[in-house]
Short mmCIF file of C-alpha atoms and ligand atoms in Angstrom, two decimals:
data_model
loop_
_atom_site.label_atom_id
_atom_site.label_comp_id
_atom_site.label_asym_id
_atom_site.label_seq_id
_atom_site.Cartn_x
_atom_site.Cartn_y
_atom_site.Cartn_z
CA UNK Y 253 17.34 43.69 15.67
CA UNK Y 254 17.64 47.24 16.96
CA UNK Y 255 15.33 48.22 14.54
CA UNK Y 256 12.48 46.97 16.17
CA UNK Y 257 11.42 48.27 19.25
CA UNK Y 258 9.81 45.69 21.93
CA UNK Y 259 6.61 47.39 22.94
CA UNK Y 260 6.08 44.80 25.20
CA UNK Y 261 2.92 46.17 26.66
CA UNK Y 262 0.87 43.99 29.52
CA UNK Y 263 -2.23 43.93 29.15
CA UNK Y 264 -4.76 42.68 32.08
CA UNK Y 265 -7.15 40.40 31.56
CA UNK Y 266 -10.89 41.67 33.13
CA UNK Y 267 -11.33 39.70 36.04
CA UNK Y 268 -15.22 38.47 34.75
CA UNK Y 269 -13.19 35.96 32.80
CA UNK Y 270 -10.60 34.58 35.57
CA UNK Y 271 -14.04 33.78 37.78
CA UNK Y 272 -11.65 33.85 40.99
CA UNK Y 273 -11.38 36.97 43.00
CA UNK Y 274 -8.01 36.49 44.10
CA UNK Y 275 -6.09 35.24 40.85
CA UNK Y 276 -4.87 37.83 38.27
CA UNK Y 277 -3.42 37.41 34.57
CA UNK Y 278 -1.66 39.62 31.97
CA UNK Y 279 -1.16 39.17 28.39
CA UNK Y 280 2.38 39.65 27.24
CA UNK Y 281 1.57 41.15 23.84
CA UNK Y 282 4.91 39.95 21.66
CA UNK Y 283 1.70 40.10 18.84
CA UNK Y 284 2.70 43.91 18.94
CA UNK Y 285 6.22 43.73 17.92
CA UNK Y 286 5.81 43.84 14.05
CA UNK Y 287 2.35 42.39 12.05
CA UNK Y 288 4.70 39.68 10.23
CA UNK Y 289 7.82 38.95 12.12
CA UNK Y 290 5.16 38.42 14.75
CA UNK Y 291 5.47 37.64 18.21
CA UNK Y 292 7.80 34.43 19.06
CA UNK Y 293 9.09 33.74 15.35
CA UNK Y 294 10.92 37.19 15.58
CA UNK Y 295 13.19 36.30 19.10
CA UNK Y 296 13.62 32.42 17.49
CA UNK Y 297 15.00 34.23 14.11
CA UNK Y 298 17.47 36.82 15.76
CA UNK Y 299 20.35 34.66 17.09
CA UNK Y 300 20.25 32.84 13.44
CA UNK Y 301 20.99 35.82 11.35
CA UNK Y 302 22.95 37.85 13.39
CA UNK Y 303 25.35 34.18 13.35
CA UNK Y 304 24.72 34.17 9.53
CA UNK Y 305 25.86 37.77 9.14
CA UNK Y 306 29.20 36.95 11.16
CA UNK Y 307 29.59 33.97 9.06
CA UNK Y 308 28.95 36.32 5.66
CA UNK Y 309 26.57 34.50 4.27
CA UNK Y 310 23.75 36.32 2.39
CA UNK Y 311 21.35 33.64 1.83
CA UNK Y 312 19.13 32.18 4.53
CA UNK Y 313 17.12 28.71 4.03
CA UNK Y 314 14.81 27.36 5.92
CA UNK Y 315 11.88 25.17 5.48
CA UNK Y 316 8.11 25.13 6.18
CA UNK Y 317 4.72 24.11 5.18
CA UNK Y 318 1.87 26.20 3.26
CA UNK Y 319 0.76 27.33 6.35
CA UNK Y 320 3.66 28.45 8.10
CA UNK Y 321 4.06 31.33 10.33
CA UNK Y 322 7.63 30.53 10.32
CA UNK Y 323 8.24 31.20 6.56
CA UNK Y 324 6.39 34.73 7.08
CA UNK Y 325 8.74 35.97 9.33
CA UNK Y 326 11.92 34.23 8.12
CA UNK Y 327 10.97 36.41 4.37
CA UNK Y 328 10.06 39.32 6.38
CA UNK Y 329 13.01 39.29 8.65
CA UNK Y 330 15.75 38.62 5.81
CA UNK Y 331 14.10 41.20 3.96
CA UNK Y 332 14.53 43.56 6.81
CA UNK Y 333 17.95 42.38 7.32
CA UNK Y 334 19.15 42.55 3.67
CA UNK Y 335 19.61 38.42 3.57
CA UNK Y 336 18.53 36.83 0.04
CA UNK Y 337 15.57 34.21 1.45
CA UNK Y 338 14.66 30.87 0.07
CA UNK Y 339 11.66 28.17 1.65
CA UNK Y 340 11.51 25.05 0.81
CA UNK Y 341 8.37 24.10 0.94
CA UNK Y 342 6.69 20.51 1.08
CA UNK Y 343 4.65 19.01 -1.65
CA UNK Y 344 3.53 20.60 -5.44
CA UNK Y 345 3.07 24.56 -5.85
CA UNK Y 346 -0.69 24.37 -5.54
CA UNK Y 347 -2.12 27.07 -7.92
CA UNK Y 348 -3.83 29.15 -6.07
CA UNK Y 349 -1.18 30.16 -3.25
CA UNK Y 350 -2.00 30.26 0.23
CA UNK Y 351 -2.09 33.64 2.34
CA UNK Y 352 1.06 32.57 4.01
CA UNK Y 353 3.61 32.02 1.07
CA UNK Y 354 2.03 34.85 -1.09
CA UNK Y 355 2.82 37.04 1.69
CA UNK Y 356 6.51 35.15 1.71
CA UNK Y 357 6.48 35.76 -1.76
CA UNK Y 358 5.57 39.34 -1.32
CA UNK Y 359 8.49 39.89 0.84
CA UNK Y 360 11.17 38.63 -1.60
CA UNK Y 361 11.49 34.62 -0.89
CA UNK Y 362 11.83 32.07 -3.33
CA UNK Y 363 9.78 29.51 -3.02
CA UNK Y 364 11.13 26.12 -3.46
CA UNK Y 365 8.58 23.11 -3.77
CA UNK Y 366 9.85 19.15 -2.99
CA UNK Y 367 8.43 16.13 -2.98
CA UNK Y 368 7.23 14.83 0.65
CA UNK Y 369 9.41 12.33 0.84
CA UNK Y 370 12.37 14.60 0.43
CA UNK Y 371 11.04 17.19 2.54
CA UNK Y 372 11.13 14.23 5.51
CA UNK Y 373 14.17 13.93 5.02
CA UNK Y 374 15.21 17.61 4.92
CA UNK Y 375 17.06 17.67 1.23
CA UNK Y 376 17.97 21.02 0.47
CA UNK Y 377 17.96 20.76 -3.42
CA UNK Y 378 21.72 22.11 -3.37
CA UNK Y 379 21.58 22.19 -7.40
CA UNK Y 380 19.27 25.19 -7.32
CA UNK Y 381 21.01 27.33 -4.67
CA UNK Y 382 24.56 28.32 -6.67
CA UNK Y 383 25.80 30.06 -3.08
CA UNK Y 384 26.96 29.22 0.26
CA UNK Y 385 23.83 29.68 2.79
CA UNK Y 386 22.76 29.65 6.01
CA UNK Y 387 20.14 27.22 7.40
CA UNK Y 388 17.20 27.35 9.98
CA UNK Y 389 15.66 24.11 10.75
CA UNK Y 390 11.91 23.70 9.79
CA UNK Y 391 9.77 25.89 12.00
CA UNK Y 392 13.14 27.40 13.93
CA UNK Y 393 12.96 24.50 16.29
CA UNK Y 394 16.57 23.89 17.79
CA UNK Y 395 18.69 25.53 20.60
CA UNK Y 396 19.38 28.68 18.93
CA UNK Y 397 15.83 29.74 18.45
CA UNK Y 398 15.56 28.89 22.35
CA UNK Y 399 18.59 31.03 23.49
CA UNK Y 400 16.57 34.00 21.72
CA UNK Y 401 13.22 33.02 23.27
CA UNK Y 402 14.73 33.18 26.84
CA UNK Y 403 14.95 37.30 26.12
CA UNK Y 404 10.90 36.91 26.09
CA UNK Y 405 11.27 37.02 29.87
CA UNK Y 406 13.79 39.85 29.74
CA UNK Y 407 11.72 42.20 31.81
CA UNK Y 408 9.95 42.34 34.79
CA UNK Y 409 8.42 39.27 35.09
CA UNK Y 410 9.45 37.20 38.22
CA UNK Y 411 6.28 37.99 40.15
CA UNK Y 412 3.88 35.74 37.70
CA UNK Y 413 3.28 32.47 39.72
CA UNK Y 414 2.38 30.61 36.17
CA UNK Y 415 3.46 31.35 32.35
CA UNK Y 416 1.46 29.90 29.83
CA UNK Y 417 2.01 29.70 25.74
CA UNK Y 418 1.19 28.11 23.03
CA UNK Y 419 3.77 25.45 21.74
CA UNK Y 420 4.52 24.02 18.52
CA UNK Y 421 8.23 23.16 18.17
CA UNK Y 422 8.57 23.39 21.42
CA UNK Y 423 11.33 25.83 20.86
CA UNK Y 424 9.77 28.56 22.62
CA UNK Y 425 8.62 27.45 25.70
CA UNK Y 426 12.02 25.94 26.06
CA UNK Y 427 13.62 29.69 26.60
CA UNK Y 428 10.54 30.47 28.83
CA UNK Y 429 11.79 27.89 31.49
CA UNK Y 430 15.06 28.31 30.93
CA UNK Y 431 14.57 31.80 31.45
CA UNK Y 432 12.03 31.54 34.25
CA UNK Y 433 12.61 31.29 38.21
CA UNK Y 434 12.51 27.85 39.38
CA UNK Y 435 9.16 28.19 41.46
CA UNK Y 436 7.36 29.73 38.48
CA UNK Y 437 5.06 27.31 36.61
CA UNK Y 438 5.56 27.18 32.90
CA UNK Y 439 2.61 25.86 31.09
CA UNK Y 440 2.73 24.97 27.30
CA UNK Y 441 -1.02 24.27 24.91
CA UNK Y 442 0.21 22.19 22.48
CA UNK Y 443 -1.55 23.14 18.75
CA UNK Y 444 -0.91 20.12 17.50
CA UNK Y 445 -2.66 16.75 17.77
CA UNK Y 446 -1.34 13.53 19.75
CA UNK Y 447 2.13 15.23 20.09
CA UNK Y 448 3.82 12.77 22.41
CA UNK Y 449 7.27 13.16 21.02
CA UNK Y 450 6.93 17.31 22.32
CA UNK Y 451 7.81 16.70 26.03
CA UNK Y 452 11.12 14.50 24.98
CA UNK Y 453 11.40 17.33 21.88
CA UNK Y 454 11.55 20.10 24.74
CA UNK Y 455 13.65 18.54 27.20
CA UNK Y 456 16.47 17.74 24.38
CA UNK Y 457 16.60 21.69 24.86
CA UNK Y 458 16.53 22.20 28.21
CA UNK Y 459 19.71 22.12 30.29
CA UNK Y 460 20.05 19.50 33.07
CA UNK Y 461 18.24 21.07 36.39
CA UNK Y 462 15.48 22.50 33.89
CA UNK Y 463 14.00 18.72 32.24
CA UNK Y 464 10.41 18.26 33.30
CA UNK Y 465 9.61 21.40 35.19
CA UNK Y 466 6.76 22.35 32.72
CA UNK Y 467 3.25 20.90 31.89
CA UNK Y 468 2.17 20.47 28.50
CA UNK Y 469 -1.99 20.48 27.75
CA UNK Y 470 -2.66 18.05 25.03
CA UNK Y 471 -6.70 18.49 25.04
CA UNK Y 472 -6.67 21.89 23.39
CA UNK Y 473 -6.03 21.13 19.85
CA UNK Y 474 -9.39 21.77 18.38
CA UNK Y 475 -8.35 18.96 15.90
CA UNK Y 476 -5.15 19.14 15.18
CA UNK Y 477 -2.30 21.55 13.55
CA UNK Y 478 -4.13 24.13 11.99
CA UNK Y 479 -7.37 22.84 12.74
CA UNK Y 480 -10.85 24.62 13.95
CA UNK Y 481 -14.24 24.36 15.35
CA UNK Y 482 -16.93 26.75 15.51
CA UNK Y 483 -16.55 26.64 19.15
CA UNK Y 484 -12.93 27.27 18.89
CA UNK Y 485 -14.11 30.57 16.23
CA UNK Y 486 -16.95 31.55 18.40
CA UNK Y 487 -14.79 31.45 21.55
CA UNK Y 488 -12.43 33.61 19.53
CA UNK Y 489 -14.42 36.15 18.88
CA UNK Y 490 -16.53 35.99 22.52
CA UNK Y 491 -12.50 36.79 23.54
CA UNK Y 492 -12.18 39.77 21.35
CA UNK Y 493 -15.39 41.12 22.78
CA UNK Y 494 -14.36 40.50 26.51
CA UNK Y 495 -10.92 41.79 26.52
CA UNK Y 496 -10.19 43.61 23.11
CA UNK Y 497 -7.41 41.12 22.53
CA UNK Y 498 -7.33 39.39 18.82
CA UNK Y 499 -6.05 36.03 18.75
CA UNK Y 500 -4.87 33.44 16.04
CA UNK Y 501 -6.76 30.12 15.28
CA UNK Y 502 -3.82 27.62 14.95
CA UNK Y 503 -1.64 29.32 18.26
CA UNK Y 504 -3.15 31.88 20.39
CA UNK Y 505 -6.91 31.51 20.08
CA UNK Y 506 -5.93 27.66 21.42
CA UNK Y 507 -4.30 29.33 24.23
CA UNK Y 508 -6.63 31.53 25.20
CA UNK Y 509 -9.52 29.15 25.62
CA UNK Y 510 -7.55 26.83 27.70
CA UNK Y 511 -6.93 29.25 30.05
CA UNK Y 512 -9.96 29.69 30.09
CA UNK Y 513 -11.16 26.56 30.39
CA UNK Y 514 -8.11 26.13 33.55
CA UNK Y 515 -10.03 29.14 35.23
CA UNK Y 516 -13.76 27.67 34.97
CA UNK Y 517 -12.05 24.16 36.37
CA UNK Y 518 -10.21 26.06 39.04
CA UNK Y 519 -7.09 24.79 38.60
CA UNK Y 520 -5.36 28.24 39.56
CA UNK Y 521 -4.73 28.72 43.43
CA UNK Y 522 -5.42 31.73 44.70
CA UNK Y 523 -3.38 33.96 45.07
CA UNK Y 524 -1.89 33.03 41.72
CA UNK Y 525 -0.24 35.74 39.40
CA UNK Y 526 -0.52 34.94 35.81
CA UNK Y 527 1.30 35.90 32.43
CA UNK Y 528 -0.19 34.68 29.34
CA UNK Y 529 2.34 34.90 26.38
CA UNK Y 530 0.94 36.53 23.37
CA UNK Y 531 2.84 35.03 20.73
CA UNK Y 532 1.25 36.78 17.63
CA UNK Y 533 0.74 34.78 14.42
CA UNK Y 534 -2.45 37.19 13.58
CA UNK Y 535 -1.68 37.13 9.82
CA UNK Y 536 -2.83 33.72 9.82
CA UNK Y 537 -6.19 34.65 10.21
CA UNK Y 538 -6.01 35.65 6.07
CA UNK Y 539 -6.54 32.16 5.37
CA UNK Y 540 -10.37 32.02 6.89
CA UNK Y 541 -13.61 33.42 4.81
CA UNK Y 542 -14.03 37.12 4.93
CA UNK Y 543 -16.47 37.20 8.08
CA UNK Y 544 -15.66 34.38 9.95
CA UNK Y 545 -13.85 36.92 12.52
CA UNK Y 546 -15.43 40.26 13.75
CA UNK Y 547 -11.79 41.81 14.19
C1 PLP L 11 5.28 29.36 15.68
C2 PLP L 11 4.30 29.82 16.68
C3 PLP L 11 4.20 29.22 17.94
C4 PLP L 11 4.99 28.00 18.33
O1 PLP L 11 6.32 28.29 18.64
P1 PLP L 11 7.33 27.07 18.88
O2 PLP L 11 8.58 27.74 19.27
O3 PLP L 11 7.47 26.36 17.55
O4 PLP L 11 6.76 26.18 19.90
C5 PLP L 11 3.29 29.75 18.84
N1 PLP L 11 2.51 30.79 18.52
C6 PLP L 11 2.56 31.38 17.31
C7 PLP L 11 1.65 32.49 17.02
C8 PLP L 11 3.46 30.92 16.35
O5 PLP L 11 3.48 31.50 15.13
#
């Protein structure tokens, strides 16, 4: 983990886009710490295999979809680490691979295809993996990822009035308020459509005094998990011009336009102090037509 260095550099957001005088915002750029163990996926990993390492096991499993940010950085991260990694991965080997497991591929895991039904009900096919291993839940959701994501907020951070992310597990945003002081507002942009299970999902994580002190947006899915619009693409790349940031269409690019779609409703006080968490996931972009982005 020493290895890599957290550049975590702030970056402020031009006020022509906040549309208030008196609010600010920075962008915590966690997109910056490595191109594949990007952003968020890298603190949910850590924890995980430095406990795998003191247990001596050599072979990390984990599971994940086709389009999984998660599987990047678990292969990249074991690879970095010296761990042997395997993903399972739902449903048939399709034959043309998509960007996200060729790059897993690339990076030394074995791929490991089950049938949906198993894969909801989390089989690890035991008969193909002859060695004791260690075991991340699908997409690093649990409270070990979440002890690692409080070190997001490791710095100096306690004058923001608001944090916002994007959420998937819910893992993340978990450490953020667990990390965060109790008058700071912790907003979450859910990617995914119609989550309702997320708020119970992110209070199972949270200790006592912390349950329900966050919001979760639900209108910024853009369709659902994975999912885009032309508005959402054009907005992307309106952002890019604007601020010089780059931003991911399943996580951050979500994000990004809710905020600010918050600023143009005014829901921000004045006065208010913002940090915006850049949680990377740019590799994902590799799945859109050549193009389609102009960064
Ligand atoms: C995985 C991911 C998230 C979601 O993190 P959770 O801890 O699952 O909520 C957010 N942003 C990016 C870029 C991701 O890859």
């Amino acid at each position: 983990m020493e290895e890599i260095e957290l550049r975590r550099i702030k970056d402020e957001v031009p006020h022509s886009i906040l549309k208030h005088r008196d609010i600010r915002a920075d962008v915590l750029r966690l997109d910056l710490i490595d191109p594949l163990v990007s952003g968020n996926k890298w603190y949910k990993l850590k924890n995980h295999l430095n406990e795998a390492a003191s247990r001596q096991l050599k072979t990390i499993v984990t599971f994940g979809g086709a389009y999984s940010n998660h599987i990047v950085a678990t292969a990249a991260a074991c690879r970095m680490k010296g761990f042997r990694s395997i993903g399972i991965i739902r449903g048939e080997a399709a034959k043309q691979l998509s960007p996200s497991l060729s790059l897993a591929g690339k990076h030394g895991m074995e791929l490991i295809y089950i049938s949906r039904e198993a894969y909801k009900r989390k089989e690890v096919p035991n008969a193909l993996i002859m060695e004791p291993y260690y075991l991340i839940p699908e997409g690093g959701y649990g409270s070990i990822g979440m002890e690692g994501a409080k070190d997001i907020l490791a710095l100096d951070t306690q004058s923001y009035t608001h944090i916002i992310t994007p959420v998937g597990t819910g893992t993340t945003i978990a450490g953020l308020i667990e990390a965060s002081l109790k008058e700071q507002h912790v907003i979450g942009i859910s990617a995914l459509k119609n989550n309702h299970a997320l708020q119970e999902d992110i209070n199972y994580l949270l200790s006592p005094g912390n349950k329900n002190r966050f919001t979760l947006e639900h209108n910024y899915h853009f369709g659902g998990y994975a999912k885009k619009t032309n508005e959402l693409i054009d907005f992307m790349n309106e952002w890019f011009a604007a601020t010089g940031l780059r931003s991911d269409f399943v996580y951050t690019g979500k994000m990004f336009y809710a905020f600010r779609s918050l600023c143009e409703q005014s829901f921000f006080s004045p006065a208010s102090n913002i940090l915006l968490i850049h949680t990377g996931g740019l590799q994902g972009n590799m799945s859109l037509p050549k193009g389609t982005l102009i960064f």
